[in-house]
Amino acid sequence: MANSNAPYIINVGRGIRAKIWTNNGSKGLWYNATIARTYRDKDGELQDSDSYSRDDLLHLARAAGKAFDYVNQQLHQED
């Protein structure tokens, strides 16, 4: 990742995206992920939600799987 302050973003559809954050501490690198559904509110502003409909659940699982794969790839590159 070029900018360690910016997350790696995975978009999977229906406004669902995973953001993977790289952290660096005294014990080395580790990764955290957040998954949210992005939508526009009544004023047209982008908002994130952690509430999912039935139709979102498969996309949520897909985002989690892709986030898992990305983190594993990064960990293997560090070896």
JSON list of N, CA and C in Angstrom, two decimals:
[
{"chain": "A", "resi": 1, "resn": "MET", "atom": "N", "xyz": [0.85, -1.18, 0.00]},
{"chain": "A", "resi": 1, "resn": "MET", "atom": "CA", "xyz": [0.00, 0.00, 0.00]},
{"chain": "A", "resi": 1, "resn": "MET", "atom": "C", "xyz": [0.89, 1.24, 0.00]},
{"chain": "A", "resi": 2, "resn": "ALA", "atom": "N", "xyz": [0.61, 2.15, -0.88]},
{"chain": "A", "resi": 2, "resn": "ALA", "atom": "CA", "xyz": [1.44, 3.34, -1.00]},
{"chain": "A", "resi": 2, "resn": "ALA", "atom": "C", "xyz": [1.27, 4.27, 0.20]},
{"chain": "A", "resi": 3, "resn": "ASN", "atom": "N", "xyz": [0.04, 4.46, 0.65]},
{"chain": "A", "resi": 3, "resn": "ASN", "atom": "CA", "xyz": [-0.23, 5.35, 1.77]},
{"chain": "A", "resi": 3, "resn": "ASN", "atom": "C", "xyz": [-0.77, 4.51, 2.91]},
{"chain": "A", "resi": 4, "resn": "SER", "atom": "N", "xyz": [0.02, 4.35, 3.99]},
{"chain": "A", "resi": 4, "resn": "SER", "atom": "CA", "xyz": [-0.39, 3.47, 5.07]},
{"chain": "A", "resi": 4, "resn": "SER", "atom": "C", "xyz": [-1.57, 4.02, 5.86]},
{"chain": "A", "resi": 5, "resn": "ASN", "atom": "N", "xyz": [-1.92, 5.30, 5.67]},
{"chain": "A", "resi": 5, "resn": "ASN", "atom": "CA", "xyz": [-3.07, 5.87, 6.37]},
{"chain": "A", "resi": 5, "resn": "ASN", "atom": "C", "xyz": [-4.38, 5.62, 5.64]},
{"chain": "A", "resi": 6, "resn": "ALA", "atom": "N", "xyz": [-4.30, 5.23, 4.39]},
{"chain": "A", "resi": 6, "resn": "ALA", "atom": "CA", "xyz": [-5.50, 5.00, 3.60]},
{"chain": "A", "resi": 6, "resn": "ALA", "atom": "C", "xyz": [-5.81, 3.50, 3.57]},
{"chain": "A", "resi": 7, "resn": "PRO", "atom": "N", "xyz": [-7.08, 3.14, 3.69]},
{"chain": "A", "resi": 7, "resn": "PRO", "atom": "CA", "xyz": [-7.41, 1.72, 3.64]},
{"chain": "A", "resi": 7, "resn": "PRO", "atom": "C", "xyz": [-7.41, 1.19, 2.22]},
{"chain": "A", "resi": 8, "resn": "TYR", "atom": "N", "xyz": [-7.24, -0.11, 2.10]},
{"chain": "A", "resi": 8, "resn": "TYR", "atom": "CA", "xyz": [-7.47, -0.81, 0.84]},
{"chain": "A", "resi": 8, "resn": "TYR", "atom": "C", "xyz": [-8.97, -1.07, 0.78]},
{"chain": "A", "resi": 9, "resn": "ILE", "atom": "N", "xyz": [-9.61, -0.74, -0.32]},
{"chain": "A", "resi": 9, "resn": "ILE", "atom": "CA", "xyz": [-11.07, -0.83, -0.41]},
{"chain": "A", "resi": 9, "resn": "ILE", "atom": "C", "xyz": [-11.48, -1.90, -1.42]},
{"chain": "A", "resi": 10, "resn": "ILE", "atom": "N", "xyz": [-12.42, -2.75, -1.00]},
{"chain": "A", "resi": 10, "resn": "ILE", "atom": "CA", "xyz": [-12.98, -3.78, -1.85]},
{"chain": "A", "resi": 10, "resn": "ILE", "atom": "C", "xyz": [-14.47, -3.50, -2.01]},
{"chain": "A", "resi": 11, "resn": "ASN", "atom": "N", "xyz": [-14.92, -3.24, -3.23]},
{"chain": "A", "resi": 11, "resn": "ASN", "atom": "CA", "xyz": [-16.34, -3.03, -3.52]},
{"chain": "A", "resi": 11, "resn": "ASN", "atom": "C", "xyz": [-16.90, -4.33, -4.10]},
{"chain": "A", "resi": 12, "resn": "VAL", "atom": "N", "xyz": [-18.06, -4.77, -3.57]},
{"chain": "A", "resi": 12, "resn": "VAL", "atom": "CA", "xyz": [-18.62, -6.03, -4.05]},
{"chain": "A", "resi": 12, "resn": "VAL", "atom": "C", "xyz": [-20.03, -5.90, -4.60]},
{"chain": "A", "resi": 13, "resn": "GLY", "atom": "N", "xyz": [-20.63, -4.73, -4.56]},
{"chain": "A", "resi": 13, "resn": "GLY", "atom": "CA", "xyz": [-21.97, -4.55, -5.10]},
{"chain": "A", "resi": 13, "resn": "GLY", "atom": "C", "xyz": [-22.97, -4.18, -4.02]},
{"chain": "A", "resi": 14, "resn": "ARG", "atom": "N", "xyz": [-24.10, -3.61, -4.45]},
{"chain": "A", "resi": 14, "resn": "ARG", "atom": "CA", "xyz": [-25.17, -3.16, -3.56]},
{"chain": "A", "resi": 14, "resn": "ARG", "atom": "C", "xyz": [-24.66, -2.16, -2.52]},
{"chain": "A", "resi": 15, "resn": "GLY", "atom": "N", "xyz": [-23.59, -1.44, -2.85]},
{"chain": "A", "resi": 15, "resn": "GLY", "atom": "CA", "xyz": [-23.06, -0.44, -1.93]},
{"chain": "A", "resi": 15, "resn": "GLY", "atom": "C", "xyz": [-22.24, -1.01, -0.79]},
{"chain": "A", "resi": 16, "resn": "ILE", "atom": "N", "xyz": [-21.95, -2.30, -0.83]},
{"chain": "A", "resi": 16, "resn": "ILE", "atom": "CA", "xyz": [-21.21, -2.93, 0.25]},
{"chain": "A", "resi": 16, "resn": "ILE", "atom": "C", "xyz": [-19.73, -2.94, -0.09]},
{"chain": "A", "resi": 17, "resn": "ARG", "atom": "N", "xyz": [-18.95, -2.49, 0.89]},
{"chain": "A", "resi": 17, "resn": "ARG", "atom": "CA", "xyz": [-17.51, -2.44, 0.69]},
{"chain": "A", "resi": 17, "resn": "ARG", "atom": "C", "xyz": [-16.79, -2.80, 1.97]},
{"chain": "A", "resi": 18, "resn": "ALA", "atom": "N", "xyz": [-15.66, -3.42, 1.79]},
{"chain": "A", "resi": 18, "resn": "ALA", "atom": "CA", "xyz": [-14.76, -3.71, 2.91]},
{"chain": "A", "resi": 18, "resn": "ALA", "atom": "C", "xyz": [-13.59, -2.73, 2.83]},
{"chain": "A", "resi": 19, "resn": "LYS", "atom": "N", "xyz": [-13.19, -2.23, 3.98]},
{"chain": "A", "resi": 19, "resn": "LYS", "atom": "CA", "xyz": [-12.00, -1.39, 4.07]},
{"chain": "A", "resi": 19, "resn": "LYS", "atom": "C", "xyz": [-11.01, -2.12, 4.97]},
{"chain": "A", "resi": 20, "resn": "ILE", "atom": "N", "xyz": [-9.80, -2.33, 4.46]},
{"chain": "A", "resi": 20, "resn": "ILE", "atom": "CA", "xyz": [-8.77, -3.02, 5.21]},
{"chain": "A", "resi": 20, "resn": "ILE", "atom": "C", "xyz": [-7.69, -2.02, 5.58]},
{"chain": "A", "resi": 21, "resn": "TRP", "atom": "N", "xyz": [-7.45, -1.95, 6.88]},
{"chain": "A", "resi": 21, "resn": "TRP", "atom": "CA", "xyz": [-6.48, -0.99, 7.42]},
{"chain": "A", "resi": 21, "resn": "TRP", "atom": "C", "xyz": [-5.23, -1.73, 7.83]},
{"chain": "A", "resi": 22, "resn": "THR", "atom": "N", "xyz": [-4.07, -1.19, 7.43]},
{"chain": "A", "resi": 22, "resn": "THR", "atom": "CA", "xyz": [-2.78, -1.72, 7.84]},
{"chain": "A", "resi": 22, "resn": "THR", "atom": "C", "xyz": [-2.32, -0.94, 9.06]},
{"chain": "A", "resi": 23, "resn": "ASN", "atom": "N", "xyz": [-1.95, -1.66, 10.10]},
{"chain": "A", "resi": 23, "resn": "ASN", "atom": "CA", "xyz": [-1.47, -1.04, 11.34]},
{"chain": "A", "resi": 23, "resn": "ASN", "atom": "C", "xyz": [-0.06, -1.52, 11.60]},
{"chain": "A", "resi": 24, "resn": "ASN", "atom": "N", "xyz": [0.73, -0.67, 12.22]},
{"chain": "A", "resi": 24, "resn": "ASN", "atom": "CA", "xyz": [2.11, -1.01, 12.53]},
{"chain": "A", "resi": 24, "resn": "ASN", "atom": "C", "xyz": [2.38, -0.64, 13.98]},
{"chain": "A", "resi": 25, "resn": "GLY", "atom": "N", "xyz": [2.84, -1.60, 14.75]},
{"chain": "A", "resi": 25, "resn": "GLY", "atom": "CA", "xyz": [3.12, -1.35, 16.15]},
{"chain": "A", "resi": 25, "resn": "GLY", "atom": "C", "xyz": [4.40, -2.05, 16.57]},
{"chain": "A", "resi": 26, "resn": "SER", "atom": "N", "xyz": [4.61, -2.07, 17.87]},
{"chain": "A", "resi": 26, "resn": "SER", "atom": "CA", "xyz": [5.85, -2.65, 18.40]},
{"chain": "A", "resi": 26, "resn": "SER", "atom": "C", "xyz": [5.98, -4.14, 18.08]},
{"chain": "A", "resi": 27, "resn": "LYS", "atom": "N", "xyz": [4.86, -4.82, 17.84]},
{"chain": "A", "resi": 27, "resn": "LYS", "atom": "CA", "xyz": [4.90, -6.25, 17.51]},
{"chain": "A", "resi": 27, "resn": "LYS", "atom": "C", "xyz": [4.80, -6.49, 16.01]},
{"chain": "A", "resi": 28, "resn": "GLY", "atom": "N", "xyz": [4.93, -5.44, 15.19]},
{"chain": "A", "resi": 28, "resn": "GLY", "atom": "CA", "xyz": [4.89, -5.59, 13.75]},
{"chain": "A", "resi": 28, "resn": "GLY", "atom": "C", "xyz": [3.58, -5.16, 13.13]},
{"chain": "A", "resi": 29, "resn": "LEU", "atom": "N", "xyz": [3.35, -5.62, 11.90]},
{"chain": "A", "resi": 29, "resn": "LEU", "atom": "CA", "xyz": [2.15, -5.25, 11.16]},
{"chain": "A", "resi": 29, "resn": "LEU", "atom": "C", "xyz": [0.98, -6.15, 11.53]},
{"chain": "A", "resi": 30, "resn": "TRP", "atom": "N", "xyz": [-0.21, -5.56, 11.53]},
{"chain": "A", "resi": 30, "resn": "TRP", "atom": "CA", "xyz": [-1.45, -6.32, 11.63]},
{"chain": "A", "resi": 30, "resn": "TRP", "atom": "C", "xyz": [-2.51, -5.59, 10.85]},
{"chain": "A", "resi": 31, "resn": "TYR", "atom": "N", "xyz": [-3.60, -6.27, 10.59]},
{"chain": "A", "resi": 31, "resn": "TYR", "atom": "CA", "xyz": [-4.65, -5.73, 9.72]},
{"chain": "A", "resi": 31, "resn": "TYR", "atom": "C", "xyz": [-5.99, -5.78, 10.44]},
{"chain": "A", "resi": 32, "resn": "ASN", "atom": "N", "xyz": [-6.80, -4.75, 10.20]},
{"chain": "A", "resi": 32, "resn": "ASN", "atom": "CA", "xyz": [-8.19, -4.70, 10.66]},
{"chain": "A", "resi": 32, "resn": "ASN", "atom": "C", "xyz": [-9.06, -4.43, 9.46]},
{"chain": "A", "resi": 33, "resn": "ALA", "atom": "N", "xyz": [-10.29, -4.92, 9.50]},
{"chain": "A", "resi": 33, "resn": "ALA", "atom": "CA", "xyz": [-11.23, -4.69, 8.40]},
{"chain": "A", "resi": 33, "resn": "ALA", "atom": "C", "xyz": [-12.56, -4.20, 8.95]},
{"chain": "A", "resi": 34, "resn": "THR", "atom": "N", "xyz": [-13.19, -3.33, 8.18]},
{"chain": "A", "resi": 34, "resn": "THR", "atom": "CA", "xyz": [-14.56, -2.92, 8.44]},
{"chain": "A", "resi": 34, "resn": "THR", "atom": "C", "xyz": [-15.36, -3.19, 7.17]},
{"chain": "A", "resi": 35, "resn": "ILE", "atom": "N", "xyz": [-16.63, -3.55, 7.37]},
{"chain": "A", "resi": 35, "resn": "ILE", "atom": "CA", "xyz": [-17.52, -3.77, 6.23]},
{"chain": "A", "resi": 35, "resn": "ILE", "atom": "C", "xyz": [-18.77, -2.94, 6.48]},
{"chain": "A", "resi": 36, "resn": "ALA", "atom": "N", "xyz": [-19.17, -2.18, 5.48]},
{"chain": "A", "resi": 36, "resn": "ALA", "atom": "CA", "xyz": [-20.35, -1.31, 5.62]},
{"chain": "A", "resi": 36, "resn": "ALA", "atom": "C", "xyz": [-21.10, -1.25, 4.30]},
{"chain": "A", "resi": 37, "resn": "ARG", "atom": "N", "xyz": [-22.36, -0.86, 4.42]},
{"chain": "A", "resi": 37, "resn": "ARG", "atom": "CA", "xyz": [-23.20, -0.60, 3.25]},
{"chain": "A", "resi": 37, "resn": "ARG", "atom": "C", "xyz": [-23.31, 0.91, 3.12]},
{"chain": "A", "resi": 38, "resn": "THR", "atom": "N", "xyz": [-22.89, 1.45, 1.98]},
{"chain": "A", "resi": 38, "resn": "THR", "atom": "CA", "xyz": [-22.92, 2.88, 1.75]},
{"chain": "A", "resi": 38, "resn": "THR", "atom": "C", "xyz": [-24.18, 3.25, 0.98]},
{"chain": "A", "resi": 39, "resn": "TYR", "atom": "N", "xyz": [-24.80, 4.34, 1.39]},
{"chain": "A", "resi": 39, "resn": "TYR", "atom": "CA", "xyz": [-26.03, 4.81, 0.73]},
{"chain": "A", "resi": 39, "resn": "TYR", "atom": "C", "xyz": [-26.05, 6.34, 0.80]},
{"chain": "A", "resi": 40, "resn": "ARG", "atom": "N", "xyz": [-26.94, 6.93, 0.02]},
{"chain": "A", "resi": 40, "resn": "ARG", "atom": "CA", "xyz": [-27.13, 8.38, 0.05]},
{"chain": "A", "resi": 40, "resn": "ARG", "atom": "C", "xyz": [-28.35, 8.70, 0.91]},
{"chain": "A", "resi": 41, "resn": "ASP", "atom": "N", "xyz": [-28.19, 9.65, 1.83]},
{"chain": "A", "resi": 41, "resn": "ASP", "atom": "CA", "xyz": [-29.31, 10.05, 2.67]},
{"chain": "A", "resi": 41, "resn": "ASP", "atom": "C", "xyz": [-30.21, 11.03, 1.92]},
{"chain": "A", "resi": 42, "resn": "LYS", "atom": "N", "xyz": [-31.24, 11.53, 2.58]},
{"chain": "A", "resi": 42, "resn": "LYS", "atom": "CA", "xyz": [-32.23, 12.39, 1.91]},
{"chain": "A", "resi": 42, "resn": "LYS", "atom": "C", "xyz": [-31.62, 13.68, 1.38]},
{"chain": "A", "resi": 43, "resn": "ASP", "atom": "N", "xyz": [-30.45, 14.09, 1.93]},
{"chain": "A", "resi": 43, "resn": "ASP", "atom": "CA", "xyz": [-29.76, 15.29, 1.44]},
{"chain": "A", "resi": 43, "resn": "ASP", "atom": "C", "xyz": [-28.71, 14.98, 0.39]},
{"chain": "A", "resi": 44, "resn": "GLY", "atom": "N", "xyz": [-28.61, 13.71, 0.01]},
{"chain": "A", "resi": 44, "resn": "GLY", "atom": "CA", "xyz": [-27.65, 13.31, -1.01]},
{"chain": "A", "resi": 44, "resn": "GLY", "atom": "C", "xyz": [-26.25, 13.05, -0.48]},
{"chain": "A", "resi": 45, "resn": "GLU", "atom": "N", "xyz": [-26.10, 13.07, 0.84]},
{"chain": "A", "resi": 45, "resn": "GLU", "atom": "CA", "xyz": [-24.79, 12.81, 1.45]},
{"chain": "A", "resi": 45, "resn": "GLU", "atom": "C", "xyz": [-24.57, 11.32, 1.61]},
{"chain": "A", "resi": 46, "resn": "LEU", "atom": "N", "xyz": [-23.33, 10.88, 1.40]},
{"chain": "A", "resi": 46, "resn": "LEU", "atom": "CA", "xyz": [-23.00, 9.47, 1.57]},
{"chain": "A", "resi": 46, "resn": "LEU", "atom": "C", "xyz": [-22.95, 9.12, 3.06]},
{"chain": "A", "resi": 47, "resn": "GLN", "atom": "N", "xyz": [-23.56, 8.01, 3.39]},
{"chain": "A", "resi": 47, "resn": "GLN", "atom": "CA", "xyz": [-23.57, 7.51, 4.77]},
{"chain": "A", "resi": 47, "resn": "GLN", "atom": "C", "xyz": [-23.22, 6.03, 4.75]},
{"chain": "A", "resi": 48, "resn": "ASP", "atom": "N", "xyz": [-22.66, 5.54, 5.85]},
{"chain": "A", "resi": 48, "resn": "ASP", "atom": "CA", "xyz": [-22.39, 4.12, 6.01]},
{"chain": "A", "resi": 48, "resn": "ASP", "atom": "C", "xyz": [-23.35, 3.53, 7.02]},
{"chain": "A", "resi": 49, "resn": "SER", "atom": "N", "xyz": [-23.75, 2.30, 6.78]},
{"chain": "A", "resi": 49, "resn": "SER", "atom": "CA", "xyz": [-24.64, 1.59, 7.69]},
{"chain": "A", "resi": 49, "resn": "SER", "atom": "C", "xyz": [-24.06, 0.21, 7.96]},
{"chain": "A", "resi": 50, "resn": "ASP", "atom": "N", "xyz": [-24.31, -0.29, 9.17]},
{"chain": "A", "resi": 50, "resn": "ASP", "atom": "CA", "xyz": [-23.93, -1.66, 9.48]},
{"chain": "A", "resi": 50, "resn": "ASP", "atom": "C", "xyz": [-25.16, -2.54, 9.64]},
{"chain": "A", "resi": 51, "resn": "SER", "atom": "N", "xyz": [-26.24, -2.13, 8.96]},
{"chain": "A", "resi": 51, "resn": "SER", "atom": "CA", "xyz": [-27.49, -2.89, 8.93]},
{"chain": "A", "resi": 51, "resn": "SER", "atom": "C", "xyz": [-27.67, -3.42, 7.51]},
{"chain": "A", "resi": 52, "resn": "TYR", "atom": "N", "xyz": [-28.02, -4.71, 7.41]},
{"chain": "A", "resi": 52, "resn": "TYR", "atom": "CA", "xyz": [-28.07, -5.35, 6.10]},
{"chain": "A", "resi": 52, "resn": "TYR", "atom": "C", "xyz": [-29.41, -6.06, 5.90]},
{"chain": "A", "resi": 53, "resn": "SER", "atom": "N", "xyz": [-29.95, -5.96, 4.70]},
{"chain": "A", "resi": 53, "resn": "SER", "atom": "CA", "xyz": [-31.17, -6.68, 4.35]},
{"chain": "A", "resi": 53, "resn": "SER", "atom": "C", "xyz": [-30.80, -8.10, 3.94]},
{"chain": "A", "resi": 54, "resn": "ARG", "atom": "N", "xyz": [-31.80, -8.92, 3.75]},
{"chain": "A", "resi": 54, "resn": "ARG", "atom": "CA", "xyz": [-31.58, -10.29, 3.28]},
{"chain": "A", "resi": 54, "resn": "ARG", "atom": "C", "xyz": [-30.80, -10.28, 1.97]},
{"chain": "A", "resi": 55, "resn": "ASP", "atom": "N", "xyz": [-31.13, -9.35, 1.08]},
{"chain": "A", "resi": 55, "resn": "ASP", "atom": "CA", "xyz": [-30.46, -9.29, -0.22]},
{"chain": "A", "resi": 55, "resn": "ASP", "atom": "C", "xyz": [-29.01, -8.85, -0.13]},
{"chain": "A", "resi": 56, "resn": "ASP", "atom": "N", "xyz": [-28.63, -8.23, 0.98]},
{"chain": "A", "resi": 56, "resn": "ASP", "atom": "CA", "xyz": [-27.25, -7.78, 1.17]},
{"chain": "A", "resi": 56, "resn": "ASP", "atom": "C", "xyz": [-26.34, -8.88, 1.71]},
{"chain": "A", "resi": 57, "resn": "LEU", "atom": "N", "xyz": [-26.91, -9.90, 2.32]},
{"chain": "A", "resi": 57, "resn": "LEU", "atom": "CA", "xyz": [-26.10, -10.85, 3.08]},
{"chain": "A", "resi": 57, "resn": "LEU", "atom": "C", "xyz": [-25.08, -11.60, 2.24]},
{"chain": "A", "resi": 58, "resn": "LEU", "atom": "N", "xyz": [-25.42, -11.99, 1.04]},
{"chain": "A", "resi": 58, "resn": "LEU", "atom": "CA", "xyz": [-24.45, -12.68, 0.20]},
{"chain": "A", "resi": 58, "resn": "LEU", "atom": "C", "xyz": [-23.30, -11.74, -0.16]},
{"chain": "A", "resi": 59, "resn": "HIS", "atom": "N", "xyz": [-23.60, -10.47, -0.43]},
{"chain": "A", "resi": 59, "resn": "HIS", "atom": "CA", "xyz": [-22.56, -9.49, -0.72]},
{"chain": "A", "resi": 59, "resn": "HIS", "atom": "C", "xyz": [-21.68, -9.24, 0.51]},
{"chain": "A", "resi": 60, "resn": "LEU", "atom": "N", "xyz": [-22.29, -9.25, 1.68]},
{"chain": "A", "resi": 60, "resn": "LEU", "atom": "CA", "xyz": [-21.54, -9.10, 2.93]},
{"chain": "A", "resi": 60, "resn": "LEU", "atom": "C", "xyz": [-20.55, -10.26, 3.08]},
{"chain": "A", "resi": 61, "resn": "ALA", "atom": "N", "xyz": [-21.01, -11.47, 2.85]},
{"chain": "A", "resi": 61, "resn": "ALA", "atom": "CA", "xyz": [-20.13, -12.63, 2.94]},
{"chain": "A", "resi": 61, "resn": "ALA", "atom": "C", "xyz": [-19.01, -12.55, 1.89]},
{"chain": "A", "resi": 62, "resn": "ARG", "atom": "N", "xyz": [-19.36, -12.09, 0.71]},
{"chain": "A", "resi": 62, "resn": "ARG", "atom": "CA", "xyz": [-18.35, -11.95, -0.36]},
{"chain": "A", "resi": 62, "resn": "ARG", "atom": "C", "xyz": [-17.28, -10.94, 0.03]},
{"chain": "A", "resi": 63, "resn": "ALA", "atom": "N", "xyz": [-17.72, -9.81, 0.62]},
{"chain": "A", "resi": 63, "resn": "ALA", "atom": "CA", "xyz": [-16.76, -8.79, 1.07]},
{"chain": "A", "resi": 63, "resn": "ALA", "atom": "C", "xyz": [-15.85, -9.35, 2.15]},
{"chain": "A", "resi": 64, "resn": "ALA", "atom": "N", "xyz": [-16.41, -10.11, 3.09]},
{"chain": "A", "resi": 64, "resn": "ALA", "atom": "CA", "xyz": [-15.60, -10.70, 4.15]},
{"chain": "A", "resi": 64, "resn": "ALA", "atom": "C", "xyz": [-14.58, -11.69, 3.57]},
{"chain": "A", "resi": 65, "resn": "GLY", "atom": "N", "xyz": [-15.01, -12.50, 2.62]},
{"chain": "A", "resi": 65, "resn": "GLY", "atom": "CA", "xyz": [-14.11, -13.45, 1.99]},
{"chain": "A", "resi": 65, "resn": "GLY", "atom": "C", "xyz": [-12.98, -12.78, 1.23]},
{"chain": "A", "resi": 66, "resn": "LYS", "atom": "N", "xyz": [-13.31, -11.73, 0.50]},
{"chain": "A", "resi": 66, "resn": "LYS", "atom": "CA", "xyz": [-12.28, -11.00, -0.25]},
{"chain": "A", "resi": 66, "resn": "LYS", "atom": "C", "xyz": [-11.32, -10.28, 0.70]},
{"chain": "A", "resi": 67, "resn": "ALA", "atom": "N", "xyz": [-11.83, -9.76, 1.80]},
{"chain": "A", "resi": 67, "resn": "ALA", "atom": "CA", "xyz": [-10.98, -9.11, 2.80]},
{"chain": "A", "resi": 67, "resn": "ALA", "atom": "C", "xyz": [-10.02, -10.13, 3.40]},
{"chain": "A", "resi": 68, "resn": "PHE", "atom": "N", "xyz": [-10.53, -11.30, 3.72]},
{"chain": "A", "resi": 68, "resn": "PHE", "atom": "CA", "xyz": [-9.70, -12.39, 4.26]},
{"chain": "A", "resi": 68, "resn": "PHE", "atom": "C", "xyz": [-8.59, -12.75, 3.28]},
{"chain": "A", "resi": 69, "resn": "ASP", "atom": "N", "xyz": [-8.95, -12.91, 2.00]},
{"chain": "A", "resi": 69, "resn": "ASP", "atom": "CA", "xyz": [-7.95, -13.25, 0.98]},
{"chain": "A", "resi": 69, "resn": "ASP", "atom": "C", "xyz": [-6.89, -12.17, 0.85]},
{"chain": "A", "resi": 70, "resn": "TYR", "atom": "N", "xyz": [-7.31, -10.89, 0.87]},
{"chain": "A", "resi": 70, "resn": "TYR", "atom": "CA", "xyz": [-6.36, -9.78, 0.75]},
{"chain": "A", "resi": 70, "resn": "TYR", "atom": "C", "xyz": [-5.37, -9.78, 1.91]},
{"chain": "A", "resi": 71, "resn": "VAL", "atom": "N", "xyz": [-5.89, -9.92, 3.13]},
{"chain": "A", "resi": 71, "resn": "VAL", "atom": "CA", "xyz": [-5.01, -9.90, 4.30]},
{"chain": "A", "resi": 71, "resn": "VAL", "atom": "C", "xyz": [-4.03, -11.08, 4.25]},
{"chain": "A", "resi": 72, "resn": "ASN", "atom": "N", "xyz": [-4.52, -12.26, 3.91]},
{"chain": "A", "resi": 72, "resn": "ASN", "atom": "CA", "xyz": [-3.62, -13.40, 3.79]},
{"chain": "A", "resi": 72, "resn": "ASN", "atom": "C", "xyz": [-2.54, -13.18, 2.75]},
{"chain": "A", "resi": 73, "resn": "GLN", "atom": "N", "xyz": [-2.90, -12.58, 1.62]},
{"chain": "A", "resi": 73, "resn": "GLN", "atom": "CA", "xyz": [-1.92, -12.28, 0.58]},
{"chain": "A", "resi": 73, "resn": "GLN", "atom": "C", "xyz": [-0.85, -11.32, 1.11]},
{"chain": "A", "resi": 74, "resn": "GLN", "atom": "N", "xyz": [-1.28, -10.31, 1.85]},
{"chain": "A", "resi": 74, "resn": "GLN", "atom": "CA", "xyz": [-0.33, -9.35, 2.41]},
{"chain": "A", "resi": 74, "resn": "GLN", "atom": "C", "xyz": [0.60, -10.02, 3.42]},
{"chain": "A", "resi": 75, "resn": "LEU", "atom": "N", "xyz": [0.05, -10.90, 4.25]},
{"chain": "A", "resi": 75, "resn": "LEU", "atom": "CA", "xyz": [0.86, -11.58, 5.25]},
{"chain": "A", "resi": 75, "resn": "LEU", "atom": "C", "xyz": [1.90, -12.49, 4.60]},
{"chain": "A", "resi": 76, "resn": "HIS", "atom": "N", "xyz": [1.53, -13.14, 3.50]},
{"chain": "A", "resi": 76, "resn": "HIS", "atom": "CA", "xyz": [2.49, -14.03, 2.82]},
{"chain": "A", "resi": 76, "resn": "HIS", "atom": "C", "xyz": [3.57, -13.24, 2.10]},
{"chain": "A", "resi": 77, "resn": "GLN", "atom": "N", "xyz": [3.27, -12.02, 1.69]},
{"chain": "A", "resi": 77, "resn": "GLN", "atom": "CA", "xyz": [4.28, -11.18, 1.04]},
{"chain": "A", "resi": 77, "resn": "GLN", "atom": "C", "xyz": [5.31, -10.69, 2.07]},
{"chain": "A", "resi": 78, "resn": "GLU", "atom": "N", "xyz": [4.90, -10.60, 3.34]},
{"chain": "A", "resi": 78, "resn": "GLU", "atom": "CA", "xyz": [5.80, -10.12, 4.38]},
{"chain": "A", "resi": 78, "resn": "GLU", "atom": "C", "xyz": [6.80, -11.18, 4.80]},
{"chain": "A", "resi": 79, "resn": "ASP", "atom": "N", "xyz": [6.48, -12.46, 4.54]},
{"chain": "A", "resi": 79, "resn": "ASP", "atom": "CA", "xyz": [7.36, -13.56, 4.96]},
{"chain": "A", "resi": 79, "resn": "ASP", "atom": "C", "xyz": [8.68, -13.53, 4.25]}
]
